[in-house]
GROMACS .gro file of C-alpha atoms in nm:
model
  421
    1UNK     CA    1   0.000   0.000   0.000
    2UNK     CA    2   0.094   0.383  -0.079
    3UNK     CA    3   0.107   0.556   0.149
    4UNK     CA    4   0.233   0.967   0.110
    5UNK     CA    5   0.269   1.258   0.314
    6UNK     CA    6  -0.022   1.536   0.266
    7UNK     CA    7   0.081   1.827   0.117
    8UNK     CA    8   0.190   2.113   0.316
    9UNK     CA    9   0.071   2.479   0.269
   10UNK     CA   10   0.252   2.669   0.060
   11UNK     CA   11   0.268   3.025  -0.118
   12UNK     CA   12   0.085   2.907  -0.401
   13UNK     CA   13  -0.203   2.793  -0.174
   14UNK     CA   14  -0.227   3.119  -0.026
   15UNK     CA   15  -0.193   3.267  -0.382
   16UNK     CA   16  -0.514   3.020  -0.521
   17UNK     CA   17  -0.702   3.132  -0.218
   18UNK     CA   18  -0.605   3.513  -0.256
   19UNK     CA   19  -0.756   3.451  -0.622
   20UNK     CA   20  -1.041   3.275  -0.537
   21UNK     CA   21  -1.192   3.528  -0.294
   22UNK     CA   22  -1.129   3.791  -0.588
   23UNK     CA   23  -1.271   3.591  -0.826
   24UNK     CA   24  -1.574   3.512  -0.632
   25UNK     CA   25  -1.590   3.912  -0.538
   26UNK     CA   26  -1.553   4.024  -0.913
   27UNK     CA   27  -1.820   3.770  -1.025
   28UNK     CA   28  -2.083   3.899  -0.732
   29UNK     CA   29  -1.978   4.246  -0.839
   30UNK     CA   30  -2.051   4.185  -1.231
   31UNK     CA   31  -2.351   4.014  -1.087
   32UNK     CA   32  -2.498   4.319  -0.932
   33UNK     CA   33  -2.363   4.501  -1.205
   34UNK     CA   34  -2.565   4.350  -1.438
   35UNK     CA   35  -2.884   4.297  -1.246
   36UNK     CA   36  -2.885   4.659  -1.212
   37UNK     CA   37  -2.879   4.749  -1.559
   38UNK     CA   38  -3.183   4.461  -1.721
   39UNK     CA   39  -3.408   4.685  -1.372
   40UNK     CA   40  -3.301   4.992  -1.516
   41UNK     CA   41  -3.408   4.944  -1.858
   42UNK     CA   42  -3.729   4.767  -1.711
   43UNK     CA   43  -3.599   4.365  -1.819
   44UNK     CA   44  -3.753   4.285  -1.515
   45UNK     CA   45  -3.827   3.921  -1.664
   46UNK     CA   46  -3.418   3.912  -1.736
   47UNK     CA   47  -3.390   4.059  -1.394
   48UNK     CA   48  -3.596   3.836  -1.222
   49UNK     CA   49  -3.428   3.532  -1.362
   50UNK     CA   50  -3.122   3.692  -1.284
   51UNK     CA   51  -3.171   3.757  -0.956
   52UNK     CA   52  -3.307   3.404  -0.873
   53UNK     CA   53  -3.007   3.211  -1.035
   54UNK     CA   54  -2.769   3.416  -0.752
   55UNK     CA   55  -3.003   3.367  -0.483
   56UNK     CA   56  -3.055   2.945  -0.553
   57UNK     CA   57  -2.643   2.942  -0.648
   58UNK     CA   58  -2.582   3.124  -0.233
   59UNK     CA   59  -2.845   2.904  -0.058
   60UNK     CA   60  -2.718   2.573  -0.205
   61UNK     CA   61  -2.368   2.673  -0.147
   62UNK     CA   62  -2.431   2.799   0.214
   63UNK     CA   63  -2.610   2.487   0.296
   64UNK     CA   64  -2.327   2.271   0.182
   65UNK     CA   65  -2.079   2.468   0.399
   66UNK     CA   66  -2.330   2.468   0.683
   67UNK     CA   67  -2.372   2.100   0.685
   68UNK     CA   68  -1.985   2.040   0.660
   69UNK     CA   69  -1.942   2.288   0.949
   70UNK     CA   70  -2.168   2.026   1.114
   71UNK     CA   71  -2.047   1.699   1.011
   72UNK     CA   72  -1.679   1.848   1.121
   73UNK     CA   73  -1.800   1.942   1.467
   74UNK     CA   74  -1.866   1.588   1.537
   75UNK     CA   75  -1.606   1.418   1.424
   76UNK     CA   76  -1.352   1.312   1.735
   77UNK     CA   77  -1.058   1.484   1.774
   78UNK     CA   78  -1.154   1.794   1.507
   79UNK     CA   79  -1.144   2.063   1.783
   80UNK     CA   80  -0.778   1.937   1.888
   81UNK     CA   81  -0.612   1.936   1.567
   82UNK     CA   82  -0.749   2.275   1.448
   83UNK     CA   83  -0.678   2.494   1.785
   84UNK     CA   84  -1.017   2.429   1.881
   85UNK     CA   85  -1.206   2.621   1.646
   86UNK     CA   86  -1.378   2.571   1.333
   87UNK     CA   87  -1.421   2.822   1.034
   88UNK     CA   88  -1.357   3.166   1.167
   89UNK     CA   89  -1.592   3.229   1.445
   90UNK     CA   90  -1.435   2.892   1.619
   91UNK     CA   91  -1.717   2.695   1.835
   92UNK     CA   92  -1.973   3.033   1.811
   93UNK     CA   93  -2.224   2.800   1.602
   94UNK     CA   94  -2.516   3.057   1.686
   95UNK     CA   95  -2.287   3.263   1.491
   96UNK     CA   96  -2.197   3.073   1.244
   97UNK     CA   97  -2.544   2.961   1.182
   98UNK     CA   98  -2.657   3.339   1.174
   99UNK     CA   99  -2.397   3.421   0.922
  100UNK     CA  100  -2.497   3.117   0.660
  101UNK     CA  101  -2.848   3.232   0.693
  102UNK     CA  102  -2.732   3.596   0.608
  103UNK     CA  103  -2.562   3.454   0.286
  104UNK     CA  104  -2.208   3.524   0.467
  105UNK     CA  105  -2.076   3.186   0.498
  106UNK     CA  106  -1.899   3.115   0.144
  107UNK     CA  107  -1.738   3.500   0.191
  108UNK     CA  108  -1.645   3.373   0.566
  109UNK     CA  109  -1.412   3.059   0.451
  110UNK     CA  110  -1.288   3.255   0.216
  111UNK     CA  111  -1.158   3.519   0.487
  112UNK     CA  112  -1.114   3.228   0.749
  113UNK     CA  113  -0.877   3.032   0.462
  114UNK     CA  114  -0.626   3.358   0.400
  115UNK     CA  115  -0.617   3.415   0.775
  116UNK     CA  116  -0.511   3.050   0.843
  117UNK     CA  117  -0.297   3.070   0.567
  118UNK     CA  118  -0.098   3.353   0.627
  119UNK     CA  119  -0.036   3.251   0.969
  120UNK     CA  120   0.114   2.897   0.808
  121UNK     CA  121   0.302   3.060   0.554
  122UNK     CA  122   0.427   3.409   0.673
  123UNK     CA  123   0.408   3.367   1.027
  124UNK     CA  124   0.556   3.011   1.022
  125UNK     CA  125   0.294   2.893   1.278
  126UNK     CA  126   0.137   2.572   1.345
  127UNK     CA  127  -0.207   2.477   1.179
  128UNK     CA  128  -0.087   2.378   0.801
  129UNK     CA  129  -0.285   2.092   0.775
  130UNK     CA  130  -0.575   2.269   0.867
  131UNK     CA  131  -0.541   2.530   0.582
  132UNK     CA  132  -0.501   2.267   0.354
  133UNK     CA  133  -0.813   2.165   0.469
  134UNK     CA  134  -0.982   2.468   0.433
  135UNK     CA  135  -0.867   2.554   0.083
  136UNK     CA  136  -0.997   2.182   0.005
  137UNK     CA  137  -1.328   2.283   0.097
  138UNK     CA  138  -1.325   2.589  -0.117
  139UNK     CA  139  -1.228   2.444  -0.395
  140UNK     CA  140  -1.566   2.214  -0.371
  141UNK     CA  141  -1.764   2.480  -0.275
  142UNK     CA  142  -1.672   2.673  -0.542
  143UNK     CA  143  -1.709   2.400  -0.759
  144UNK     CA  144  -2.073   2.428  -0.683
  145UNK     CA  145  -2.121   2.762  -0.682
  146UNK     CA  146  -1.974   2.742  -1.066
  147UNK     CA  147  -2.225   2.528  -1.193
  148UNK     CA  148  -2.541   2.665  -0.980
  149UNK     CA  149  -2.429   3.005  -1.154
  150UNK     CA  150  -2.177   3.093  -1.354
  151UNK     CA  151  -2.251   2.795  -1.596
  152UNK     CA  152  -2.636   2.903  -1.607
  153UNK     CA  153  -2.557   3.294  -1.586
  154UNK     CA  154  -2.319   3.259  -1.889
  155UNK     CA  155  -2.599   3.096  -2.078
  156UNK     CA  156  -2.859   3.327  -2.027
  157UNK     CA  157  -2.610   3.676  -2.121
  158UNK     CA  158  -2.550   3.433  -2.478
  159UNK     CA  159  -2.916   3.419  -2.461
  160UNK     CA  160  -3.025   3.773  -2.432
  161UNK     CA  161  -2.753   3.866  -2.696
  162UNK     CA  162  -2.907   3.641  -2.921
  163UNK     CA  163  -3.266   3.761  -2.833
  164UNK     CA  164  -3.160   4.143  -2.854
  165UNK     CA  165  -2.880   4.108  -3.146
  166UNK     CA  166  -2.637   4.323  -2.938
  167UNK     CA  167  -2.437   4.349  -2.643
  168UNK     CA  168  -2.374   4.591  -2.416
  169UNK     CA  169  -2.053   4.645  -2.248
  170UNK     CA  170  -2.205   4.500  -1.915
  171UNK     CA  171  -2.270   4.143  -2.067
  172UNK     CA  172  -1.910   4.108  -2.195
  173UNK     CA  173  -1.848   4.190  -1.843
  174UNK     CA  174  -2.057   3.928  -1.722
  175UNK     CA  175  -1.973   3.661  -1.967
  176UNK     CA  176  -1.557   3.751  -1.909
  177UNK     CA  177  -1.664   3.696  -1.534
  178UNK     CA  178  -1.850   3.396  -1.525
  179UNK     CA  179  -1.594   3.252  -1.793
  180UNK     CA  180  -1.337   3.326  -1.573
  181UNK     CA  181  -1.499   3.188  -1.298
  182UNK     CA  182  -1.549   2.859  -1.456
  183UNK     CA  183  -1.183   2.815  -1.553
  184UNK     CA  184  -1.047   2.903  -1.223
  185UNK     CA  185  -1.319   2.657  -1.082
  186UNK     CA  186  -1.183   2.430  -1.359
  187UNK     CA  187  -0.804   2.432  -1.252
  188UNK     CA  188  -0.865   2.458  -0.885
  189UNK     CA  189  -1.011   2.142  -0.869
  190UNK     CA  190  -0.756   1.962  -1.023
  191UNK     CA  191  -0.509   2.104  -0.789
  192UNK     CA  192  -0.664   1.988  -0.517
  193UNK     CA  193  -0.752   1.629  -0.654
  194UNK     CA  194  -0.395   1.620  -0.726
  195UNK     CA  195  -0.255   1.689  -0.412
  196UNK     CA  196  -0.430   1.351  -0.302
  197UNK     CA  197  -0.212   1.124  -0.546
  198UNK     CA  198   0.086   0.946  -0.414
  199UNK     CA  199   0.462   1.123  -0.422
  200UNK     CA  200   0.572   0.881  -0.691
  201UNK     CA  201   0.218   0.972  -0.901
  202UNK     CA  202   0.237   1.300  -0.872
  203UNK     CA  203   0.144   1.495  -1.158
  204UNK     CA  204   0.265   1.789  -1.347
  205UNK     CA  205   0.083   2.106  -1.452
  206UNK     CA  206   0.097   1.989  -1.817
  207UNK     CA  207  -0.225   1.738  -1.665
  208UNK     CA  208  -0.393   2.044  -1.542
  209UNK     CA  209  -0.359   2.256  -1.881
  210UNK     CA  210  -0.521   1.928  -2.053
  211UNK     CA  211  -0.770   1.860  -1.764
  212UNK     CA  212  -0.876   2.250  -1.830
  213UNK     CA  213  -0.892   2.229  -2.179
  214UNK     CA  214  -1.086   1.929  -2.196
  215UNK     CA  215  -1.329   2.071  -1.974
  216UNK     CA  216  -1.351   2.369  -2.155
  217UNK     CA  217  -1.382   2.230  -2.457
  218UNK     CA  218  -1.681   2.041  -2.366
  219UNK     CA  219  -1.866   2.247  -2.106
  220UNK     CA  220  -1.841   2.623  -2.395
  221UNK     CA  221  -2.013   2.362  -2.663
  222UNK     CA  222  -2.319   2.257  -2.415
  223UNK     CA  223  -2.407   2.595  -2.320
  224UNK     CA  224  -2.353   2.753  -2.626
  225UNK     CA  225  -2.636   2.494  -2.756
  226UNK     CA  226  -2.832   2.529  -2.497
  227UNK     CA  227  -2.846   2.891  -2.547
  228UNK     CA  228  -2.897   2.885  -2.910
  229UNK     CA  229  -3.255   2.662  -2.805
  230UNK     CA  230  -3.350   2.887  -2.570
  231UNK     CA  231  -3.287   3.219  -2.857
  232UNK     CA  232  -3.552   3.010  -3.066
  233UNK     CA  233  -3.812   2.843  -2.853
  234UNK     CA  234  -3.723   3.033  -2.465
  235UNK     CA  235  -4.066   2.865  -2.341
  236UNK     CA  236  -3.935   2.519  -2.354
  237UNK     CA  237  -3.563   2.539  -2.178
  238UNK     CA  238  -3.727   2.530  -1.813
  239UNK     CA  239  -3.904   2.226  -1.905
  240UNK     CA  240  -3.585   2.076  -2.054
  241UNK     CA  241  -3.388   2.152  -1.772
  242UNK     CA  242  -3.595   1.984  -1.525
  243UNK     CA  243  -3.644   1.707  -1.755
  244UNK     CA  244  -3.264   1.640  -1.759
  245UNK     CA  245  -3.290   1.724  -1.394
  246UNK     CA  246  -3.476   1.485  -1.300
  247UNK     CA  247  -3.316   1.192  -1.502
  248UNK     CA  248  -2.973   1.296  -1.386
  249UNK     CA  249  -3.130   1.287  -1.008
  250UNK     CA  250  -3.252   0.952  -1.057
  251UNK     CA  251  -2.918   0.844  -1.185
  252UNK     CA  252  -2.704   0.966  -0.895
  253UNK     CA  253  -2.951   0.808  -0.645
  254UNK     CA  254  -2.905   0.471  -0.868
  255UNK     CA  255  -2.511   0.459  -0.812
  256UNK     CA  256  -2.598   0.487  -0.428
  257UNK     CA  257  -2.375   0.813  -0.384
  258UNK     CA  258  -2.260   0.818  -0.031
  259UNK     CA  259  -2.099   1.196   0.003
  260UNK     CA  260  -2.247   1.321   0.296
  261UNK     CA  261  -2.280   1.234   0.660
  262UNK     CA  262  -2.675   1.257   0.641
  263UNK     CA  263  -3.019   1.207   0.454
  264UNK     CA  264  -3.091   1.534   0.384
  265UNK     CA  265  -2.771   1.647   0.286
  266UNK     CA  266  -2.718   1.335   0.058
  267UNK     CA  267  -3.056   1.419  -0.156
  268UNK     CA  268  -2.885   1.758  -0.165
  269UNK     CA  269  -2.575   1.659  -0.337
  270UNK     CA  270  -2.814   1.424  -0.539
  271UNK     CA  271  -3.010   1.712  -0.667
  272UNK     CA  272  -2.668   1.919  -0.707
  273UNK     CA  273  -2.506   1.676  -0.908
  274UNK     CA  274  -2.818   1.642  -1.152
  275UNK     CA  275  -2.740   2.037  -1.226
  276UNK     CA  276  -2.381   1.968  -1.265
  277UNK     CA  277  -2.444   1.686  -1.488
  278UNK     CA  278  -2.669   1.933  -1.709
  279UNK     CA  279  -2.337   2.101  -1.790
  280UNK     CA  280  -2.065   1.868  -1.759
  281UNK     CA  281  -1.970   1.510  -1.680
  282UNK     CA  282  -1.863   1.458  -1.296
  283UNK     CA  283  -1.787   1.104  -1.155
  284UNK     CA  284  -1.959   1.048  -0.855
  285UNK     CA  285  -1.904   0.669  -0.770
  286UNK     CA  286  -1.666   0.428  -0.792
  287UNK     CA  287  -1.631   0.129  -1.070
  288UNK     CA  288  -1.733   0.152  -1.418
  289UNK     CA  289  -1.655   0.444  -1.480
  290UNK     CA  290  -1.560   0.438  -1.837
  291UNK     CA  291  -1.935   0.320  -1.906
  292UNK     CA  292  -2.065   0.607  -1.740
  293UNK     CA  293  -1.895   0.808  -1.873
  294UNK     CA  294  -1.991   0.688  -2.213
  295UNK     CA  295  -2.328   0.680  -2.137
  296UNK     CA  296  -2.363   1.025  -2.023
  297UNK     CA  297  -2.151   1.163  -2.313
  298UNK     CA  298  -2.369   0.953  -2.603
  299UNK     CA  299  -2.665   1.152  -2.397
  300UNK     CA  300  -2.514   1.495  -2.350
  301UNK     CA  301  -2.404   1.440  -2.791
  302UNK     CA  302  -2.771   1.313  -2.889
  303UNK     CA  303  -2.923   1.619  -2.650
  304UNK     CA  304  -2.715   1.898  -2.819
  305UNK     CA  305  -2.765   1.775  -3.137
  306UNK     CA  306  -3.118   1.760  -3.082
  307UNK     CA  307  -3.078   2.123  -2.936
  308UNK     CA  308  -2.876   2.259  -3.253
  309UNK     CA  309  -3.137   2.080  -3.501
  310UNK     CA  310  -3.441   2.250  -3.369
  311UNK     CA  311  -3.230   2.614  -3.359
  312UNK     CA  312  -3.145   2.587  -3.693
  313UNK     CA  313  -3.522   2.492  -3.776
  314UNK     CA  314  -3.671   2.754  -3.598
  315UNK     CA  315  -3.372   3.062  -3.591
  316UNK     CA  316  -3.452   3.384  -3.817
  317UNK     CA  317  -3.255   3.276  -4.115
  318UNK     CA  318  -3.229   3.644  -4.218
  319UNK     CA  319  -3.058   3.765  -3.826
  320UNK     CA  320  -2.883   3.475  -3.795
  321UNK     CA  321  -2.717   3.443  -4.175
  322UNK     CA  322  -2.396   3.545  -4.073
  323UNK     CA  323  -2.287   3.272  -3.799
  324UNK     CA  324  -2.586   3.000  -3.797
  325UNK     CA  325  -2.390   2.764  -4.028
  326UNK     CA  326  -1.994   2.837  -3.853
  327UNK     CA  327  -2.190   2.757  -3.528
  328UNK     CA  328  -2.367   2.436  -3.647
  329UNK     CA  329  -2.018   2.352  -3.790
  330UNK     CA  330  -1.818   2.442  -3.482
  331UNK     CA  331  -2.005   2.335  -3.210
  332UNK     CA  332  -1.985   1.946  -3.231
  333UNK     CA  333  -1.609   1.955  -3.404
  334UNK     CA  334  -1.590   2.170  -3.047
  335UNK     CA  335  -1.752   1.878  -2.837
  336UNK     CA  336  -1.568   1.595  -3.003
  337UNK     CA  337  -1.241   1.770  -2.949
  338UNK     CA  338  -1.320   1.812  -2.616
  339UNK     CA  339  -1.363   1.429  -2.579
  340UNK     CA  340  -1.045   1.388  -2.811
  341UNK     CA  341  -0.882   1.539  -2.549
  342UNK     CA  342  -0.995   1.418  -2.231
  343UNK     CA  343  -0.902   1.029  -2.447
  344UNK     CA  344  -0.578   1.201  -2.456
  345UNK     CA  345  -0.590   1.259  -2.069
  346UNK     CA  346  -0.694   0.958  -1.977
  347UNK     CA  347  -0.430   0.733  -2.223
  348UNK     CA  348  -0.082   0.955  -2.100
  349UNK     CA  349  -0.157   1.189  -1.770
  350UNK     CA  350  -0.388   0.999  -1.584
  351UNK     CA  351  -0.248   0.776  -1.274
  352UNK     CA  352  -0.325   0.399  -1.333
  353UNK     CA  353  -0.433   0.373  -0.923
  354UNK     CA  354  -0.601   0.121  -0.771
  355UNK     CA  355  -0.825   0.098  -0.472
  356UNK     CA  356  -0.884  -0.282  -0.301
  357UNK     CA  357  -1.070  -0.505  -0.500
  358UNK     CA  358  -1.426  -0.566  -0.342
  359UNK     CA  359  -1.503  -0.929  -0.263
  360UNK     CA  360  -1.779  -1.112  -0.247
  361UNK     CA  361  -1.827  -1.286   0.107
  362UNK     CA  362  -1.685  -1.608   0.124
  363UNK     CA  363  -1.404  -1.584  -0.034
  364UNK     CA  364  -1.073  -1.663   0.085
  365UNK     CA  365  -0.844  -1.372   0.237
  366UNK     CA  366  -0.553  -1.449   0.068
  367UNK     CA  367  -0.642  -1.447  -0.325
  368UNK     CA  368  -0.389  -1.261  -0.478
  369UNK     CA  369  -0.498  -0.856  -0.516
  370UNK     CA  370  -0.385  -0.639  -0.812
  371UNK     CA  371  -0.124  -0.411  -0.723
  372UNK     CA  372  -0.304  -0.099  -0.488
  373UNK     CA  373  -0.102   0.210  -0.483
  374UNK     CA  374  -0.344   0.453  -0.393
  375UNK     CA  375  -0.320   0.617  -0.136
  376UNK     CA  376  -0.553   0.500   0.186
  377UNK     CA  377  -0.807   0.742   0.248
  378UNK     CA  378  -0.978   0.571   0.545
  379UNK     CA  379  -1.352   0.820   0.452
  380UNK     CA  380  -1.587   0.585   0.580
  381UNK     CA  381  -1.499   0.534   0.903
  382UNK     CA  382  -1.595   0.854   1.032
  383UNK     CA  383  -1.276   0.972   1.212
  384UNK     CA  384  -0.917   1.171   1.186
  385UNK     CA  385  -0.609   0.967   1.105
  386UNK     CA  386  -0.324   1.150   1.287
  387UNK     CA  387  -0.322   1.376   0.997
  388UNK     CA  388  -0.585   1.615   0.946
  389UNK     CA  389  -0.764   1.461   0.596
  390UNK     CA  390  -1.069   1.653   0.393
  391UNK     CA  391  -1.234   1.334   0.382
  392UNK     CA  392  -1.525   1.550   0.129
  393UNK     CA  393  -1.223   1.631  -0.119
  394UNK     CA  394  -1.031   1.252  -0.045
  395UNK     CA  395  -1.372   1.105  -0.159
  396UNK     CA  396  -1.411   1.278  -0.489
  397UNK     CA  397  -1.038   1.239  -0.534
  398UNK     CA  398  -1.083   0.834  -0.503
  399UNK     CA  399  -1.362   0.891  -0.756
  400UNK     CA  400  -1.157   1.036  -1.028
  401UNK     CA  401  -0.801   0.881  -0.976
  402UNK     CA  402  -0.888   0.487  -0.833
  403UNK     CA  403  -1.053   0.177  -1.033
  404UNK     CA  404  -1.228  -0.056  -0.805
  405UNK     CA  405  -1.156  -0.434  -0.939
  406UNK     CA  406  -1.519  -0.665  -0.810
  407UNK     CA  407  -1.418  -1.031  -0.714
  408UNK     CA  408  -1.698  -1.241  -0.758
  409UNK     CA  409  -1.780  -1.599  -0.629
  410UNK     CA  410  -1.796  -1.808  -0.983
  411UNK     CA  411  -1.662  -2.121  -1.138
  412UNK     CA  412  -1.371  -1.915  -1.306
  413UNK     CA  413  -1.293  -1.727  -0.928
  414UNK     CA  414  -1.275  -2.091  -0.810
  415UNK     CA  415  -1.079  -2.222  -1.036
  416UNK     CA  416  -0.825  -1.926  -0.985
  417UNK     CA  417  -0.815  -1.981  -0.596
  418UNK     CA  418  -0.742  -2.360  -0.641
  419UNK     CA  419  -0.465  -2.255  -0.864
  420UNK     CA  420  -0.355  -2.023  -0.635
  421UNK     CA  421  -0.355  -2.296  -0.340
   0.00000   0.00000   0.00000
């Protein structure tokens, strides 16, 4: 078994989570910006819709971080290894609680990560695996936030450009913001998911600038068509999100997702993940992955086509002359060069790790294993190892790096094991 030290805060963390706060300031401030100007001109339907994609992005995201401010409260030994407090207001959960109901919270680990940090990495104090642990859960959160709003945000600015057949200076704003929001979401991630890998599979920023262009590649594509539909037939988009929704809900419940500590906050990532799913392909489970993958990317290819067909059938063929047939052409030669290179990701950057194989019961202990050199994450059995490990960020990371080889009980399993003996 692999086994690796966890990585120690450093100057780029603090950099990534000076960054992120800006980021996620700049994008509320284009937000604003732009809600101010569709009331102004009296878009209040624009407005409105506006308006409620920022307020359903900041409740889901502030229930996530008040659940894991929860679930890390009870887990043994948390208060200990973090100086006894928890995200900036310590054990004040009154507080805490009052400041997720304001809409606070996200802004709060932002602060509570740069304070930690800079007393790790300038002051040379104690505490670095907790800011590791706090950027980890920013880097989820914000994963979130990204696809409860910036993804949906940048698809209704395409939208109203199409609809209007202009753009103010405000939407480029707003696009550049929520673009840039989904990129540094985009290489943020990987970042952390990387720092979970073993020493000797440790890999190099040339996997993050294909991890970000693959993801690029394929989320620009989706909402571009989805955009497009909406310019032609706007009545129908609601219905085809929750549609997808739905499906994509059932799905995660089928592969028995097991992210959070509770019910309630399990149907939550559930229902999360369906809206990430509408946008992009995000591996929630272990084993067979490839085939989900597959599955969900034959979907997401027969949706968008679907989508671009019935633009192109119902656009204005006089407004739209100039870029309806680059578009139809670009699009899916975007898409499949998105999956091009996420093959290309897979094949030569990604880590060939493996987690334990599962057996069935009844076998015997000692049939040979394939070779595991993942790292153990020990997330399900609820408490601290004697290093302070995101268990939320370990999971996902097991997700996306480790296979999971199933030993079942047949004739050929039997046959092996006598072999063996």
């Amino acid at each position: 078994m692999e086994r690796a030290t966890f990585s120690k805060y450093s100057w780029i963390d603090f950099v990534f989570s000076v960054i992120g706060v800006c980021t996620f300031l700049v994008d509320w401030g284009s937000d604003v910006w732009v809600a101010t100007e569709f009331y102004l001109r009296g878009d209040f339907f624009w407005f409105g819709v506006l308006v409620g994609l920022m307020v359903l992005s900041s409740v889901v995201v502030q229930m996530f971080s008040w659940f894991w401010l929860k679930y890390d409260r009870e887990l043994p030994g948390f208060s200990a290894q973090t100086g006894g407090g928890t995200v900036l207001f310590g054990d004040r959960v009154r507080l805490s609680c009052l400041l997720h109901v304001l809409q606070l919270g996200f802004l709060c680990r932002h602060i509570s990560a740069i304070r930690q940090g800079f007393r790790v990495w300038w002051w040379k104090q104690e505490g670095s695996e907790y800011a590791v642990y706090l950027t980890h859960d920013l880097s989820m959160l914000r994963l979130i936030e990204t696809f409860c709003e910036s993804a949906p945000q940048l698809t209704l600015m395409i939208y109203v450009m199409l609809c209007t057949h202009k753009a103010r200076t405000v939407q480029f704003v707003s696009i550049a913001a929520s673009t840039t929001s989904i990129a540094w979401m985009v290489v943020d991630y990987h970042r952390s998911l990387r720092s979970f890998l073993p020493d000797k599979a440790k890999q190099g920023w040339g996997s993050s600038l294909i991890y970000f262009l693959w993801n690029l590649l394929l989320i620009a594509p989706r909402v571009a068509a989805l955009a497009l539909f909406s310019s032609v037939l706007p009545g129908y988009i609601a219905a085809h999100l929750l549609l997808l929704w739905f499906v994509f809900l059932l799905w995660a419940w089928r592969q028995r997702t097991d992210f959070m500590d509770s019910v309630g906050g399990e149907w939550l990532y559930r229902a999360t993940i369906g809206l990430i799913w509408y946008f992009s392909w995000f591996n929630v489970a272990e084993g067979r992955t490839r085939g989900r993958s597959i599955i969900y990317h034959t979907f997401i290819t027969t949706d968008g086509g679907i989508l671009l067909a019935t633009w192109w059938c119902y656009r204005d063929a006089v407004q739209t002359e100039p870029y309806a047939l680059p578009l139809l052409i670009t699009l899916p030669f975007t898409y499949l060069l998105g999956l091009l290179f996420k093959a290309v990701y897979y094949c030569c950057f990604h880590p060939k790790l493996w987690r334990p194989p599962v057996r069935d019961p009844g076998l015997p202990v000692d049939l040979p294993d394939a070779e595991v050199s993942f790292r153990d994450f020990s997330i399900q059995d609820g408490t601290l190892s004697s290093q302070l490990l995101n268990k939320r960020m370990a999971c996902h990371a097991t997700h996306f790096y480790s296979e999971r080889k199933v030993i079942r009980n047949t004739e050929s399993t039997k046959r092996a094991e006598s072999s063996h003996l």
